[in-house]
Short mmCIF file of C-alpha atoms and ligand atoms in Angstrom, two decimals:
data_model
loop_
_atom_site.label_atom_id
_atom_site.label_comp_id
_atom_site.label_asym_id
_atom_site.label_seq_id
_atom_site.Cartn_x
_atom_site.Cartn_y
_atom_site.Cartn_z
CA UNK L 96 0.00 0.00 0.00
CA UNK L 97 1.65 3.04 -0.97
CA UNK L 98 1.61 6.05 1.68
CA UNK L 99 1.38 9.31 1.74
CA UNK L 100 4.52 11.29 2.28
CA UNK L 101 6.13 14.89 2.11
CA UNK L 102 9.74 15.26 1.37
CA UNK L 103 12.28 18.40 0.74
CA UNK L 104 14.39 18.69 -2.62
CA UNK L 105 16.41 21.56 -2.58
CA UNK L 106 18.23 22.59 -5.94
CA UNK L 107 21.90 23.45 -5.56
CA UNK L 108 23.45 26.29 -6.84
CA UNK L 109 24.79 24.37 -10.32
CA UNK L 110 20.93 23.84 -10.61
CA UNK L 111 19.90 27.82 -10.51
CA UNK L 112 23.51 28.36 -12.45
CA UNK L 113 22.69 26.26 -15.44
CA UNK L 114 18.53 27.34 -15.40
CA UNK L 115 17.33 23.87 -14.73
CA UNK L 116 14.40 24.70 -12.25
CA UNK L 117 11.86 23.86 -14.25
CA UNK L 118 13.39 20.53 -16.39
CA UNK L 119 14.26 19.27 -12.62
CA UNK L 120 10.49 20.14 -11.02
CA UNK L 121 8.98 18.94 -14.37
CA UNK L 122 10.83 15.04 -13.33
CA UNK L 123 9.00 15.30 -9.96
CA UNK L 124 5.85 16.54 -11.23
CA UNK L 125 5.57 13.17 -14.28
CA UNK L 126 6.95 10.68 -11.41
CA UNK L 127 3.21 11.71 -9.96
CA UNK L 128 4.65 14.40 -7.13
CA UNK L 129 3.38 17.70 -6.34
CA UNK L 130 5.04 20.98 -4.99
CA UNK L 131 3.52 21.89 -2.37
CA UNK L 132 6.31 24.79 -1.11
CA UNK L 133 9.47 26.32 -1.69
CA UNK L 134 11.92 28.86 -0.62
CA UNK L 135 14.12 30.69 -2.49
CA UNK L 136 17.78 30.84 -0.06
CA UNK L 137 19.86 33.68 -1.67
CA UNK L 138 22.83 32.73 0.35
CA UNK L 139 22.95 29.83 2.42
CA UNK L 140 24.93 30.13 6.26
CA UNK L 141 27.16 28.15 8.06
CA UNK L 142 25.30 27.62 11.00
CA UNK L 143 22.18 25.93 8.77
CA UNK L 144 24.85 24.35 6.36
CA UNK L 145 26.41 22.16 9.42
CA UNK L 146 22.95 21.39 10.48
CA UNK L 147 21.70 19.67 7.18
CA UNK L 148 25.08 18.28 6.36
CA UNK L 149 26.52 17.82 9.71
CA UNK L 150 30.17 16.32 10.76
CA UNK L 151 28.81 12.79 11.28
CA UNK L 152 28.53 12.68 7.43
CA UNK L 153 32.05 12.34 7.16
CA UNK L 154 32.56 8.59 6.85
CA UNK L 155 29.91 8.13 4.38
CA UNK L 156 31.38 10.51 1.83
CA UNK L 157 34.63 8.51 2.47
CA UNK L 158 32.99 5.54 1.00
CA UNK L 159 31.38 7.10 -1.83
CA UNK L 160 34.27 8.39 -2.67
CA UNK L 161 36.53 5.03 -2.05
CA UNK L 162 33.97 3.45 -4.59
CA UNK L 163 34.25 5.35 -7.22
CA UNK L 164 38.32 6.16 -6.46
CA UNK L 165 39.79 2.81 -4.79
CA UNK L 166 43.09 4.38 -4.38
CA UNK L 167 41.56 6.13 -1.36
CA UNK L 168 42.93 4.83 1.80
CA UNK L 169 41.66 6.61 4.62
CA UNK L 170 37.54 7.64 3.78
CA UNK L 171 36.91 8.89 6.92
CA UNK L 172 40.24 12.12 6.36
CA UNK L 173 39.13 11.95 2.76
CA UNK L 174 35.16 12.41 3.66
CA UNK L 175 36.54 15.15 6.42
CA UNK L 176 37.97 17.04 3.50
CA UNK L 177 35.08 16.89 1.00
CA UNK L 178 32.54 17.75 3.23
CA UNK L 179 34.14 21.35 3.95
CA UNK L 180 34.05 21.56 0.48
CA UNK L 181 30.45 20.15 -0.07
CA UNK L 182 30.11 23.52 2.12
CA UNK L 183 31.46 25.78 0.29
CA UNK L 184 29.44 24.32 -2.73
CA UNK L 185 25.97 24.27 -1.58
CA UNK L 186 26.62 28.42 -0.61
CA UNK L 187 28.59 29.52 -3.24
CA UNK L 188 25.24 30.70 -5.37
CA UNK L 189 21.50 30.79 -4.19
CA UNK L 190 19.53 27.63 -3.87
CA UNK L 191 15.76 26.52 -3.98
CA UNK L 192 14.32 24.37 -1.13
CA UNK L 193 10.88 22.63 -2.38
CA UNK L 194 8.09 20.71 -0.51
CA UNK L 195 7.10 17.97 -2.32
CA UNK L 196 4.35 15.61 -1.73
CA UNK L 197 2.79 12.09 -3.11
CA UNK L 198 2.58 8.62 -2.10
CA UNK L 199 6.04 7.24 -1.29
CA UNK L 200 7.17 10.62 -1.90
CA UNK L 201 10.68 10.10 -0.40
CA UNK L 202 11.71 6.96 -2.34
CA UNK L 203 10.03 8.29 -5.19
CA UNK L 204 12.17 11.88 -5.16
CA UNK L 205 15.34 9.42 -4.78
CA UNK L 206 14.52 6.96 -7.50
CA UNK L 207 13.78 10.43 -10.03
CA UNK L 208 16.86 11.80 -8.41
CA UNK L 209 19.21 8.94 -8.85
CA UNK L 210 22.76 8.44 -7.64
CA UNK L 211 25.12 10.23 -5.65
CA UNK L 212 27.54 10.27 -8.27
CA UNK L 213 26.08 11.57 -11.93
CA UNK L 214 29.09 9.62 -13.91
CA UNK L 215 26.92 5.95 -12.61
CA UNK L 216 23.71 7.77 -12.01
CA UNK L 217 20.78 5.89 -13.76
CA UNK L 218 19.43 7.06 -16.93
CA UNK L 219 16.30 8.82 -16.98
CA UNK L 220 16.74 10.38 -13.50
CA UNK L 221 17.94 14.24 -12.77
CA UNK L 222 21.69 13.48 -11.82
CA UNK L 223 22.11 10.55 -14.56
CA UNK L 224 20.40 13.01 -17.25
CA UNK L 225 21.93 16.31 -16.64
CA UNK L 226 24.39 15.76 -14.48
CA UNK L 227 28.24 16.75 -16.09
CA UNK L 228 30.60 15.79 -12.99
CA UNK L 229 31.99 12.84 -11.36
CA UNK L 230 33.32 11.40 -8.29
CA UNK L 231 35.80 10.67 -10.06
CA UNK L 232 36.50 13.94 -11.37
CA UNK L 233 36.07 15.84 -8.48
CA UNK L 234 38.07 13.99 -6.27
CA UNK L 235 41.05 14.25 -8.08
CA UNK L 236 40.30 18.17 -8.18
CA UNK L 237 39.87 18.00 -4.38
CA UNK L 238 36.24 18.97 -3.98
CA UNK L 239 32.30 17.82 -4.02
CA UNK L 240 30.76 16.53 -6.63
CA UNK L 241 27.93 18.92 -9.00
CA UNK L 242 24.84 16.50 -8.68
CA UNK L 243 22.17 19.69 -9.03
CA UNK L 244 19.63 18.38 -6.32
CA UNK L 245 19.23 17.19 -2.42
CA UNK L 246 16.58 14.97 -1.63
CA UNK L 247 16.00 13.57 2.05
CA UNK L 248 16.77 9.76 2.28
CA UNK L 249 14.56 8.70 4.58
CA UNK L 250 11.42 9.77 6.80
CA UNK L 251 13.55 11.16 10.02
CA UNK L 252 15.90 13.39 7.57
CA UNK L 253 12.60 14.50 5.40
CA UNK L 254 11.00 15.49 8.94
CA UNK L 255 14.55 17.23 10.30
CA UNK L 256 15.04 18.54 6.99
CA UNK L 257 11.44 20.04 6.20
CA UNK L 258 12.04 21.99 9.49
CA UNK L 259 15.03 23.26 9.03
CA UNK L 260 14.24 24.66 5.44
CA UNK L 261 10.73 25.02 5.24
CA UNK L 262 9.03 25.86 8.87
P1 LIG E 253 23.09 12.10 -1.65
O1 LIG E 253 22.98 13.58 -2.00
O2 LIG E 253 23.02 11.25 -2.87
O3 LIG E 253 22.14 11.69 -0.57
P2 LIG E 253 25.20 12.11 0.39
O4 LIG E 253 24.13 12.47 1.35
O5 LIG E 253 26.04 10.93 0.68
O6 LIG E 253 24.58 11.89 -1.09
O7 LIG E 253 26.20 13.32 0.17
C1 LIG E 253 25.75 14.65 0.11
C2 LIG E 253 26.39 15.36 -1.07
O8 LIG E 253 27.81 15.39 -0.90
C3 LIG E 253 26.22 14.67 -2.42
O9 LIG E 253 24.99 14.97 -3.04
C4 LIG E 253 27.40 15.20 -3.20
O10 LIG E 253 27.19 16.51 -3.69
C5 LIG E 253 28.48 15.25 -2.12
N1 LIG E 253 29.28 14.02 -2.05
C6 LIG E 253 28.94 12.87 -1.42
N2 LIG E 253 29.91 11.96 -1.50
C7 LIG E 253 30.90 12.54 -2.20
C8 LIG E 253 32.19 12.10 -2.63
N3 LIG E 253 32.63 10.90 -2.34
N4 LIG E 253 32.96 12.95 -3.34
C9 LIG E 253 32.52 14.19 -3.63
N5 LIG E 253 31.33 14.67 -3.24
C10 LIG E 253 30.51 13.86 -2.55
MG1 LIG E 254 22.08 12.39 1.47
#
């Protein structure tokens, strides 16, 4: 039985860069989904930056990264590294945080929003479509990797998430 659900997608500066807001709401809106809300952020702080992509994320970076770089020997120093510069991404340029609702609406945003890394991404979902870095890429050029969207991966980050950007 499918269930009801309301996520947050926020588009990330390469997104308002490159004028994709409405080819990225138009993939929520034919997986079904409906915008319900959104927020322009003109320039995003630290202080709400550390909140949605706190220090704990670290170690999970690492492994992305290791996957897609084996040479990487130490993911939790590399994932350290990145995330300071996931930082400095995600405020560079103004972003657009978006409500979005429908049944199974958070595995539904993450299945239309596809992988971390755009270079494996799926085709036919934002990242794997219009998506021009890598992991790959980017690591060797010592930063985060341009994937154009957020999406919450699960109920407890939707819920922290839709407070944090859209009270
Ligand atoms: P997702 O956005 O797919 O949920 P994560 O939550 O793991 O991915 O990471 C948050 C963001 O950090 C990613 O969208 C991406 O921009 C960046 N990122 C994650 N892992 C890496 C990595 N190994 N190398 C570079 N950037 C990364
Ligand atoms: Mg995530």
């Amino acid at each position: 039985m499918p269930m009801y659900q309301e996520t947050l997608v926020i588009l990330k500066p390469d997104a308002l860069e490159r004028n994709l807001i409405g080819v990225i709401i138009k993939y929520c809106e034919d997986a079904g989904l409906e915008v319900l809300d959104m927020r322009y952020c003109k320039k995003v702080g630290l202080e709400r930056l550390k909140k949605h992509y706190p220090d704990s994320m670290a170690l999970s970076i690492g492994k992305k990264a290791q996957a897609a770089v084996p040479s990487i020997t130490d993911p939790e120093a590399h994932g350290v590294k990145v995330l300071e510069k996931l930082r400095g991404y995600f405020s560079r340029g103004p972003v657009l945080a978006i409500r979005v609702g429908g049944d199974d609406a958070i595995k539904e945003v993450r299945r239309v929003t596809g992988y971390t890394d755009p270079a494996t991404a799926e085709k036919g979902t934002i990242r794997g479509d219009l998506g021009l870095d890598s992991i790959e890429r980017s690591t060797a050029e010592g930063r985060a990797v341009e994937n154009l969207v957020h999406a919450s991966g699960n109920p407890e980050e939707a819920e922290a998430e839709l407070r944090l950007w859209l009270p």
